[in-house]
Amino acid sequence: MAQPKRRTSKSKRRMRQAHTLQKSLTATSTCPQCGAPTQPHRVCPSCGSYRGRQVLTVAVDE
Ligand SMILES: [Zn+2]
């Protein structure tokens, strides 16, 4: 079996993994109704709308 000549340094390994780390962050988009950051393909947590339609009634804390 072929073996690597040198052990990959922490720096080189982390440089490679930086890409993966960035991808694993949660994707965000903005709500067209209220402009709040939301996850794509999900009901907006702040106003309860999805695709320009009111889906949920969001309780407002006072
Ligand atoms: Zn919204």
mmCIF file with all atom_site columns, N, CA and C and ligand atoms in Angstrom:
data_model
loop_
_atom_site.group_PDB
_atom_site.id
_atom_site.type_symbol
_atom_site.label_atom_id
_atom_site.label_alt_id
_atom_site.label_comp_id
_atom_site.label_asym_id
_atom_site.label_entity_id
_atom_site.label_seq_id
_atom_site.pdbx_PDB_ins_code
_atom_site.Cartn_x
_atom_site.Cartn_y
_atom_site.Cartn_z
_atom_site.occupancy
_atom_site.B_iso_or_equiv
_atom_site.pdbx_formal_charge
_atom_site.auth_seq_id
_atom_site.auth_comp_id
_atom_site.auth_asym_id
_atom_site.auth_atom_id
_atom_site.pdbx_PDB_model_num
ATOM   1   N  N  . MET A 1 1  ? 0.846   -1.204 0.000  1.00 0.00 ? 1  MET A N  1
ATOM   2   C  CA . MET A 1 1  ? 0.000   0.000  0.000  1.00 0.00 ? 1  MET A CA 1
ATOM   3   C  C  . MET A 1 1  ? 0.874   1.244  0.000  1.00 0.00 ? 1  MET A C  1
ATOM   4   N  N  . ALA A 1 2  ? 0.485   2.222  -0.790 1.00 0.00 ? 2  ALA A N  1
ATOM   5   C  CA . ALA A 1 2  ? 1.222   3.487  -0.833 1.00 0.00 ? 2  ALA A CA 1
ATOM   6   C  C  . ALA A 1 2  ? 1.053   4.236  0.473  1.00 0.00 ? 2  ALA A C  1
ATOM   7   N  N  . GLN A 1 3  ? 2.100   4.827  0.932  1.00 0.00 ? 3  GLN A N  1
ATOM   8   C  CA . GLN A 1 3  ? 2.083   5.579  2.189  1.00 0.00 ? 3  GLN A CA 1
ATOM   9   C  C  . GLN A 1 3  ? 2.488   7.032  1.931  1.00 0.00 ? 3  GLN A C  1
ATOM   10  N  N  . PRO A 1 4  ? 1.928   7.978  2.685  1.00 0.00 ? 4  PRO A N  1
ATOM   11  C  CA . PRO A 1 4  ? 2.364   9.366  2.533  1.00 0.00 ? 4  PRO A CA 1
ATOM   12  C  C  . PRO A 1 4  ? 3.786   9.536  3.049  1.00 0.00 ? 4  PRO A C  1
ATOM   13  N  N  . LYS A 1 5  ? 4.557   10.324 2.354  1.00 0.00 ? 5  LYS A N  1
ATOM   14  C  CA . LYS A 1 5  ? 5.967   10.500 2.716  1.00 0.00 ? 5  LYS A CA 1
ATOM   15  C  C  . LYS A 1 5  ? 6.113   11.305 4.007  1.00 0.00 ? 5  LYS A C  1
ATOM   16  N  N  . ARG A 1 6  ? 5.226   12.316 4.153  1.00 0.00 ? 6  ARG A N  1
ATOM   17  C  CA . ARG A 1 6  ? 5.304   13.200 5.321  1.00 0.00 ? 6  ARG A CA 1
ATOM   18  C  C  . ARG A 1 6  ? 3.937   13.302 5.977  1.00 0.00 ? 6  ARG A C  1
ATOM   19  N  N  . ARG A 1 7  ? 3.961   13.451 7.270  1.00 0.00 ? 7  ARG A N  1
ATOM   20  C  CA . ARG A 1 7  ? 2.739   13.714 8.014  1.00 0.00 ? 7  ARG A CA 1
ATOM   21  C  C  . ARG A 1 7  ? 2.244   15.119 7.641  1.00 0.00 ? 7  ARG A C  1
ATOM   22  N  N  . THR A 1 8  ? 0.933   15.266 7.419  1.00 0.00 ? 8  THR A N  1
ATOM   23  C  CA . THR A 1 8  ? 0.376   16.581 7.085  1.00 0.00 ? 8  THR A CA 1
ATOM   24  C  C  . THR A 1 8  ? 0.425   17.462 8.321  1.00 0.00 ? 8  THR A C  1
ATOM   25  N  N  . SER A 1 9  ? 1.002   18.652 8.180  1.00 0.00 ? 9  SER A N  1
ATOM   26  C  CA . SER A 1 9  ? 1.133   19.566 9.313  1.00 0.00 ? 9  SER A CA 1
ATOM   27  C  C  . SER A 1 9  ? -0.229  20.098 9.746  1.00 0.00 ? 9  SER A C  1
ATOM   28  N  N  . LYS A 1 10 ? -0.312  20.546 10.995 1.00 0.00 ? 10 LYS A N  1
ATOM   29  C  CA . LYS A 1 10 ? -1.556  21.117 11.526 1.00 0.00 ? 10 LYS A CA 1
ATOM   30  C  C  . LYS A 1 10 ? -2.050  22.248 10.636 1.00 0.00 ? 10 LYS A C  1
ATOM   31  N  N  . SER A 1 11 ? -1.092  23.075 10.219 1.00 0.00 ? 11 SER A N  1
ATOM   32  C  CA . SER A 1 11 ? -1.417  24.230 9.380  1.00 0.00 ? 11 SER A CA 1
ATOM   33  C  C  . SER A 1 11 ? -2.049  23.803 8.060  1.00 0.00 ? 11 SER A C  1
ATOM   34  N  N  . LYS A 1 12 ? -1.399  22.863 7.377  1.00 0.00 ? 12 LYS A N  1
ATOM   35  C  CA . LYS A 1 12 ? -1.890  22.406 6.071  1.00 0.00 ? 12 LYS A CA 1
ATOM   36  C  C  . LYS A 1 12 ? -3.247  21.723 6.201  1.00 0.00 ? 12 LYS A C  1
ATOM   37  N  N  . ARG A 1 13 ? -3.393  20.934 7.242  1.00 0.00 ? 13 ARG A N  1
ATOM   38  C  CA . ARG A 1 13 ? -4.654  20.221 7.470  1.00 0.00 ? 13 ARG A CA 1
ATOM   39  C  C  . ARG A 1 13 ? -5.782  21.222 7.727  1.00 0.00 ? 13 ARG A C  1
ATOM   40  N  N  . ARG A 1 14 ? -5.493  22.224 8.563  1.00 0.00 ? 14 ARG A N  1
ATOM   41  C  CA . ARG A 1 14 ? -6.505  23.223 8.894  1.00 0.00 ? 14 ARG A CA 1
ATOM   42  C  C  . ARG A 1 14 ? -6.840  24.108 7.703  1.00 0.00 ? 14 ARG A C  1
ATOM   43  N  N  . MET A 1 15 ? -5.846  24.389 6.880  1.00 0.00 ? 15 MET A N  1
ATOM   44  C  CA . MET A 1 15 ? -6.100  25.181 5.667  1.00 0.00 ? 15 MET A CA 1
ATOM   45  C  C  . MET A 1 15 ? -7.093  24.447 4.764  1.00 0.00 ? 15 MET A C  1
ATOM   46  N  N  . ARG A 1 16 ? -6.919  23.138 4.660  1.00 0.00 ? 16 ARG A N  1
ATOM   47  C  CA . ARG A 1 16 ? -7.799  22.321 3.829  1.00 0.00 ? 16 ARG A CA 1
ATOM   48  C  C  . ARG A 1 16 ? -9.204  22.280 4.449  1.00 0.00 ? 16 ARG A C  1
ATOM   49  N  N  . GLN A 1 17 ? -9.260  22.115 5.776  1.00 0.00 ? 17 GLN A N  1
ATOM   50  C  CA . GLN A 1 17 ? -10.543 21.982 6.460  1.00 0.00 ? 17 GLN A CA 1
ATOM   51  C  C  . GLN A 1 17 ? -11.321 23.286 6.573  1.00 0.00 ? 17 GLN A C  1
ATOM   52  N  N  . ALA A 1 18 ? -10.649 24.414 6.388  1.00 0.00 ? 18 ALA A N  1
ATOM   53  C  CA . ALA A 1 18 ? -11.310 25.715 6.498  1.00 0.00 ? 18 ALA A CA 1
ATOM   54  C  C  . ALA A 1 18 ? -12.512 25.796 5.567  1.00 0.00 ? 18 ALA A C  1
ATOM   55  N  N  . HIS A 1 19 ? -12.386 25.182 4.414  1.00 0.00 ? 19 HIS A N  1
ATOM   56  C  CA . HIS A 1 19 ? -13.458 25.164 3.421  1.00 0.00 ? 19 HIS A CA 1
ATOM   57  C  C  . HIS A 1 19 ? -14.680 24.431 3.952  1.00 0.00 ? 19 HIS A C  1
ATOM   58  N  N  . THR A 1 20 ? -14.437 23.258 4.539  1.00 0.00 ? 20 THR A N  1
ATOM   59  C  CA . THR A 1 20 ? -15.505 22.424 5.080  1.00 0.00 ? 20 THR A CA 1
ATOM   60  C  C  . THR A 1 20 ? -16.206 23.124 6.239  1.00 0.00 ? 20 THR A C  1
ATOM   61  N  N  . LEU A 1 21 ? -15.421 23.792 7.090  1.00 0.00 ? 21 LEU A N  1
ATOM   62  C  CA . LEU A 1 21 ? -15.983 24.486 8.239  1.00 0.00 ? 21 LEU A CA 1
ATOM   63  C  C  . LEU A 1 21 ? -16.941 25.587 7.796  1.00 0.00 ? 21 LEU A C  1
ATOM   64  N  N  . GLN A 1 22 ? -16.552 26.284 6.763  1.00 0.00 ? 22 GLN A N  1
ATOM   65  C  CA . GLN A 1 22 ? -17.378 27.382 6.271  1.00 0.00 ? 22 GLN A CA 1
ATOM   66  C  C  . GLN A 1 22 ? -18.676 26.854 5.683  1.00 0.00 ? 22 GLN A C  1
ATOM   67  N  N  . LYS A 1 23 ? -18.607 25.740 4.988  1.00 0.00 ? 23 LYS A N  1
ATOM   68  C  CA . LYS A 1 23 ? -19.801 25.155 4.378  1.00 0.00 ? 23 LYS A CA 1
ATOM   69  C  C  . LYS A 1 23 ? -20.789 24.657 5.420  1.00 0.00 ? 23 LYS A C  1
ATOM   70  N  N  . SER A 1 24 ? -20.272 24.188 6.557  1.00 0.00 ? 24 SER A N  1
ATOM   71  C  CA . SER A 1 24 ? -21.132 23.610 7.578  1.00 0.00 ? 24 SER A CA 1
ATOM   72  C  C  . SER A 1 24 ? -21.933 24.655 8.349  1.00 0.00 ? 24 SER A C  1
ATOM   73  N  N  . LEU A 1 25 ? -21.592 25.946 8.184  1.00 0.00 ? 25 LEU A N  1
ATOM   74  C  CA . LEU A 1 25 ? -22.367 26.998 8.830  1.00 0.00 ? 25 LEU A CA 1
ATOM   75  C  C  . LEU A 1 25 ? -23.767 27.029 8.218  1.00 0.00 ? 25 LEU A C  1
ATOM   76  N  N  . THR A 1 26 ? -24.740 27.344 9.039  1.00 0.00 ? 26 THR A N  1
ATOM   77  C  CA . THR A 1 26 ? -26.121 27.320 8.581  1.00 0.00 ? 26 THR A CA 1
ATOM   78  C  C  . THR A 1 26 ? -26.349 28.356 7.484  1.00 0.00 ? 26 THR A C  1
ATOM   79  N  N  . ALA A 1 27 ? -26.984 27.925 6.429  1.00 0.00 ? 27 ALA A N  1
ATOM   80  C  CA . ALA A 1 27 ? -27.305 28.827 5.320  1.00 0.00 ? 27 ALA A CA 1
ATOM   81  C  C  . ALA A 1 27 ? -28.389 29.806 5.757  1.00 0.00 ? 27 ALA A C  1
ATOM   82  N  N  . THR A 1 28 ? -28.244 31.051 5.357  1.00 0.00 ? 28 THR A N  1
ATOM   83  C  CA . THR A 1 28 ? -29.248 32.053 5.717  1.00 0.00 ? 28 THR A CA 1
ATOM   84  C  C  . THR A 1 28 ? -29.718 32.819 4.485  1.00 0.00 ? 28 THR A C  1
ATOM   85  N  N  . SER A 1 29 ? -30.967 33.259 4.558  1.00 0.00 ? 29 SER A N  1
ATOM   86  C  CA . SER A 1 29 ? -31.506 34.155 3.548  1.00 0.00 ? 29 SER A CA 1
ATOM   87  C  C  . SER A 1 29 ? -32.345 35.180 4.306  1.00 0.00 ? 29 SER A C  1
ATOM   88  N  N  . THR A 1 30 ? -32.811 36.199 3.614  1.00 0.00 ? 30 THR A N  1
ATOM   89  C  CA . THR A 1 30 ? -33.613 37.216 4.302  1.00 0.00 ? 30 THR A CA 1
ATOM   90  C  C  . THR A 1 30 ? -35.084 37.070 3.933  1.00 0.00 ? 30 THR A C  1
ATOM   91  N  N  . CYS A 1 31 ? -35.931 37.326 4.929  1.00 0.00 ? 31 CYS A N  1
ATOM   92  C  CA . CYS A 1 31 ? -37.373 37.226 4.742  1.00 0.00 ? 31 CYS A CA 1
ATOM   93  C  C  . CYS A 1 31 ? -37.863 38.386 3.864  1.00 0.00 ? 31 CYS A C  1
ATOM   94  N  N  . PRO A 1 32 ? -38.630 38.102 2.805  1.00 0.00 ? 32 PRO A N  1
ATOM   95  C  CA . PRO A 1 32 ? -39.122 39.203 1.966  1.00 0.00 ? 32 PRO A CA 1
ATOM   96  C  C  . PRO A 1 32 ? -40.196 40.055 2.658  1.00 0.00 ? 32 PRO A C  1
ATOM   97  N  N  . GLN A 1 33 ? -40.815 39.502 3.708  1.00 0.00 ? 33 GLN A N  1
ATOM   98  C  CA . GLN A 1 33 ? -41.873 40.218 4.423  1.00 0.00 ? 33 GLN A CA 1
ATOM   99  C  C  . GLN A 1 33 ? -41.304 41.209 5.443  1.00 0.00 ? 33 GLN A C  1
ATOM   100 N  N  . CYS A 1 34 ? -40.399 40.709 6.302  1.00 0.00 ? 34 CYS A N  1
ATOM   101 C  CA . CYS A 1 34 ? -39.907 41.553 7.393  1.00 0.00 ? 34 CYS A CA 1
ATOM   102 C  C  . CYS A 1 34 ? -38.401 41.808 7.318  1.00 0.00 ? 34 CYS A C  1
ATOM   103 N  N  . GLY A 1 35 ? -37.690 41.120 6.417  1.00 0.00 ? 35 GLY A N  1
ATOM   104 C  CA . GLY A 1 35 ? -36.258 41.369 6.255  1.00 0.00 ? 35 GLY A CA 1
ATOM   105 C  C  . GLY A 1 35 ? -35.371 40.717 7.297  1.00 0.00 ? 35 GLY A C  1
ATOM   106 N  N  . ALA A 1 36 ? -35.951 39.873 8.143  1.00 0.00 ? 36 ALA A N  1
ATOM   107 C  CA . ALA A 1 36 ? -35.163 39.204 9.170  1.00 0.00 ? 36 ALA A CA 1
ATOM   108 C  C  . ALA A 1 36 ? -34.400 38.029 8.553  1.00 0.00 ? 36 ALA A C  1
ATOM   109 N  N  . PRO A 1 37 ? -33.226 37.671 9.108  1.00 0.00 ? 37 PRO A N  1
ATOM   110 C  CA . PRO A 1 37 ? -32.495 36.524 8.584  1.00 0.00 ? 37 PRO A CA 1
ATOM   111 C  C  . PRO A 1 37 ? -33.232 35.214 8.884  1.00 0.00 ? 37 PRO A C  1
ATOM   112 N  N  . THR A 1 38 ? -33.412 34.391 7.875  1.00 0.00 ? 38 THR A N  1
ATOM   113 C  CA . THR A 1 38 ? -34.131 33.120 8.035  1.00 0.00 ? 38 THR A CA 1
ATOM   114 C  C  . THR A 1 38 ? -33.367 32.014 7.318  1.00 0.00 ? 38 THR A C  1
ATOM   115 N  N  . GLN A 1 39 ? -33.761 30.776 7.603  1.00 0.00 ? 39 GLN A N  1
ATOM   116 C  CA . GLN A 1 39 ? -33.213 29.652 6.869  1.00 0.00 ? 39 GLN A CA 1
ATOM   117 C  C  . GLN A 1 39 ? -34.022 29.495 5.587  1.00 0.00 ? 39 GLN A C  1
ATOM   118 N  N  . PRO A 1 40 ? -33.391 29.215 4.451  1.00 0.00 ? 40 PRO A N  1
ATOM   119 C  CA . PRO A 1 40 ? -34.141 29.045 3.222  1.00 0.00 ? 40 PRO A CA 1
ATOM   120 C  C  . PRO A 1 40 ? -35.067 27.833 3.272  1.00 0.00 ? 40 PRO A C  1
ATOM   121 N  N  . HIS A 1 41 ? -36.209 27.921 2.610  1.00 0.00 ? 41 HIS A N  1
ATOM   122 C  CA . HIS A 1 41 ? -37.234 26.871 2.539  1.00 0.00 ? 41 HIS A CA 1
ATOM   123 C  C  . HIS A 1 41 ? -37.877 26.582 3.892  1.00 0.00 ? 41 HIS A C  1
ATOM   124 N  N  . ARG A 1 42 ? -37.893 27.619 4.764  1.00 0.00 ? 42 ARG A N  1
ATOM   125 C  CA . ARG A 1 42 ? -38.527 27.455 6.067  1.00 0.00 ? 42 ARG A CA 1
ATOM   126 C  C  . ARG A 1 42 ? -39.367 28.687 6.366  1.00 0.00 ? 42 ARG A C  1
ATOM   127 N  N  . VAL A 1 43 ? -40.369 28.489 7.227  1.00 0.00 ? 43 VAL A N  1
ATOM   128 C  CA . VAL A 1 43 ? -41.224 29.589 7.653  1.00 0.00 ? 43 VAL A CA 1
ATOM   129 C  C  . VAL A 1 43 ? -40.376 30.579 8.455  1.00 0.00 ? 43 VAL A C  1
ATOM   130 N  N  . CYS A 1 44 ? -40.599 31.868 8.212  1.00 0.00 ? 44 CYS A N  1
ATOM   131 C  CA . CYS A 1 44 ? -39.854 32.899 8.924  1.00 0.00 ? 44 CYS A CA 1
ATOM   132 C  C  . CYS A 1 44 ? -40.201 32.860 10.412 1.00 0.00 ? 44 CYS A C  1
ATOM   133 N  N  . PRO A 1 45 ? -39.208 32.764 11.301 1.00 0.00 ? 45 PRO A N  1
ATOM   134 C  CA . PRO A 1 45 ? -39.505 32.681 12.735 1.00 0.00 ? 45 PRO A CA 1
ATOM   135 C  C  . PRO A 1 45 ? -39.994 33.995 13.349 1.00 0.00 ? 45 PRO A C  1
ATOM   136 N  N  . SER A 1 46 ? -39.717 35.122 12.707 1.00 0.00 ? 46 SER A N  1
ATOM   137 C  CA . SER A 1 46 ? -40.103 36.404 13.310 1.00 0.00 ? 46 SER A CA 1
ATOM   138 C  C  . SER A 1 46 ? -41.472 36.897 12.859 1.00 0.00 ? 46 SER A C  1
ATOM   139 N  N  . CYS A 1 47 ? -41.903 36.594 11.626 1.00 0.00 ? 47 CYS A N  1
ATOM   140 C  CA . CYS A 1 47 ? -43.229 37.055 11.187 1.00 0.00 ? 47 CYS A CA 1
ATOM   141 C  C  . CYS A 1 47 ? -44.152 35.903 10.788 1.00 0.00 ? 47 CYS A C  1
ATOM   142 N  N  . GLY A 1 48 ? -43.634 34.682 10.656 1.00 0.00 ? 48 GLY A N  1
ATOM   143 C  CA . GLY A 1 48 ? -44.479 33.522 10.385 1.00 0.00 ? 48 GLY A CA 1
ATOM   144 C  C  . GLY A 1 48 ? -45.003 33.421 8.967  1.00 0.00 ? 48 GLY A C  1
ATOM   145 N  N  . SER A 1 49 ? -44.289 34.008 8.007  1.00 0.00 ? 49 SER A N  1
ATOM   146 C  CA . SER A 1 49 ? -44.756 33.923 6.619  1.00 0.00 ? 49 SER A CA 1
ATOM   147 C  C  . SER A 1 49 ? -43.868 32.982 5.824  1.00 0.00 ? 49 SER A C  1
ATOM   148 N  N  . TYR A 1 50 ? -44.434 32.397 4.789  1.00 0.00 ? 50 TYR A N  1
ATOM   149 C  CA . TYR A 1 50 ? -43.675 31.541 3.882  1.00 0.00 ? 50 TYR A CA 1
ATOM   150 C  C  . TYR A 1 50 ? -44.182 31.751 2.471  1.00 0.00 ? 50 TYR A C  1
ATOM   151 N  N  . ARG A 1 51 ? -43.294 32.090 1.557  1.00 0.00 ? 51 ARG A N  1
ATOM   152 C  CA . ARG A 1 51 ? -43.596 32.382 0.158  1.00 0.00 ? 51 ARG A CA 1
ATOM   153 C  C  . ARG A 1 51 ? -44.709 33.436 0.021  1.00 0.00 ? 51 ARG A C  1
ATOM   154 N  N  . GLY A 1 52 ? -44.551 34.511 0.794  1.00 0.00 ? 52 GLY A N  1
ATOM   155 C  CA . GLY A 1 52 ? -45.488 35.620 0.705  1.00 0.00 ? 52 GLY A CA 1
ATOM   156 C  C  . GLY A 1 52 ? -46.858 35.347 1.285  1.00 0.00 ? 52 GLY A C  1
ATOM   157 N  N  . ARG A 1 53 ? -46.988 34.286 2.046  1.00 0.00 ? 53 ARG A N  1
ATOM   158 C  CA . ARG A 1 53 ? -48.268 33.898 2.618  1.00 0.00 ? 53 ARG A CA 1
ATOM   159 C  C  . ARG A 1 53 ? -48.111 33.775 4.131  1.00 0.00 ? 53 ARG A C  1
ATOM   160 N  N  . GLN A 1 54 ? -49.130 34.194 4.905  1.00 0.00 ? 54 GLN A N  1
ATOM   161 C  CA . GLN A 1 54 ? -49.080 34.061 6.363  1.00 0.00 ? 54 GLN A CA 1
ATOM   162 C  C  . GLN A 1 54 ? -49.405 32.616 6.724  1.00 0.00 ? 54 GLN A C  1
ATOM   163 N  N  . VAL A 1 55 ? -48.459 31.958 7.364  1.00 0.00 ? 55 VAL A N  1
ATOM   164 C  CA . VAL A 1 55 ? -48.631 30.538 7.677  1.00 0.00 ? 55 VAL A CA 1
ATOM   165 C  C  . VAL A 1 55 ? -48.869 30.327 9.162  1.00 0.00 ? 55 VAL A C  1
ATOM   166 N  N  . LEU A 1 56 ? -48.103 31.060 9.987  1.00 0.00 ? 56 LEU A N  1
ATOM   167 C  CA . LEU A 1 56 ? -48.191 30.912 11.438 1.00 0.00 ? 56 LEU A CA 1
ATOM   168 C  C  . LEU A 1 56 ? -48.512 32.252 12.072 1.00 0.00 ? 56 LEU A C  1
ATOM   169 N  N  . THR A 1 57 ? -49.117 32.204 13.243 1.00 0.00 ? 57 THR A N  1
ATOM   170 C  CA . THR A 1 57 ? -49.259 33.414 14.030 1.00 0.00 ? 57 THR A CA 1
ATOM   171 C  C  . THR A 1 57 ? -48.175 33.377 15.103 1.00 0.00 ? 57 THR A C  1
ATOM   172 N  N  . VAL A 1 58 ? -47.309 34.368 15.082 1.00 0.00 ? 58 VAL A N  1
ATOM   173 C  CA . VAL A 1 58 ? -46.172 34.409 15.979 1.00 0.00 ? 58 VAL A CA 1
ATOM   174 C  C  . VAL A 1 58 ? -46.555 35.152 17.250 1.00 0.00 ? 58 VAL A C  1
ATOM   175 N  N  . ALA A 1 59 ? -46.361 34.498 18.392 1.00 0.00 ? 59 ALA A N  1
ATOM   176 C  CA . ALA A 1 59 ? -46.638 35.129 19.678 1.00 0.00 ? 59 ALA A CA 1
ATOM   177 C  C  . ALA A 1 59 ? -45.614 36.218 19.964 1.00 0.00 ? 59 ALA A C  1
ATOM   178 N  N  . VAL A 1 60 ? -46.073 37.369 20.404 1.00 0.00 ? 60 VAL A N  1
ATOM   179 C  CA . VAL A 1 60 ? -45.174 38.487 20.723 1.00 0.00 ? 60 VAL A CA 1
ATOM   180 C  C  . VAL A 1 60 ? -45.000 38.580 22.224 1.00 0.00 ? 60 VAL A C  1
ATOM   181 N  N  . ASP A 1 61 ? -43.777 38.465 22.687 1.00 0.00 ? 61 ASP A N  1
ATOM   182 C  CA . ASP A 1 61 ? -43.478 38.580 24.127 1.00 0.00 ? 61 ASP A CA 1
ATOM   183 C  C  . ASP A 1 61 ? -43.449 40.040 24.545 1.00 0.00 ? 61 ASP A C  1
ATOM   184 N  N  . GLU A 1 62 ? -44.012 40.306 25.725 1.00 0.00 ? 62 GLU A N  1
ATOM   185 C  CA . GLU A 1 62 ? -44.053 41.682 26.205 1.00 0.00 ? 62 GLU A CA 1
ATOM   186 C  C  . GLU A 1 62 ? -43.350 41.834 27.550 1.00 0.00 ? 62 GLU A C  1
HETATM 187 ZN ZN . ZN  B 2 .  ? -40.395 37.493 8.243  1.00 0.00 ? 1  ZN  B ZN 1
#
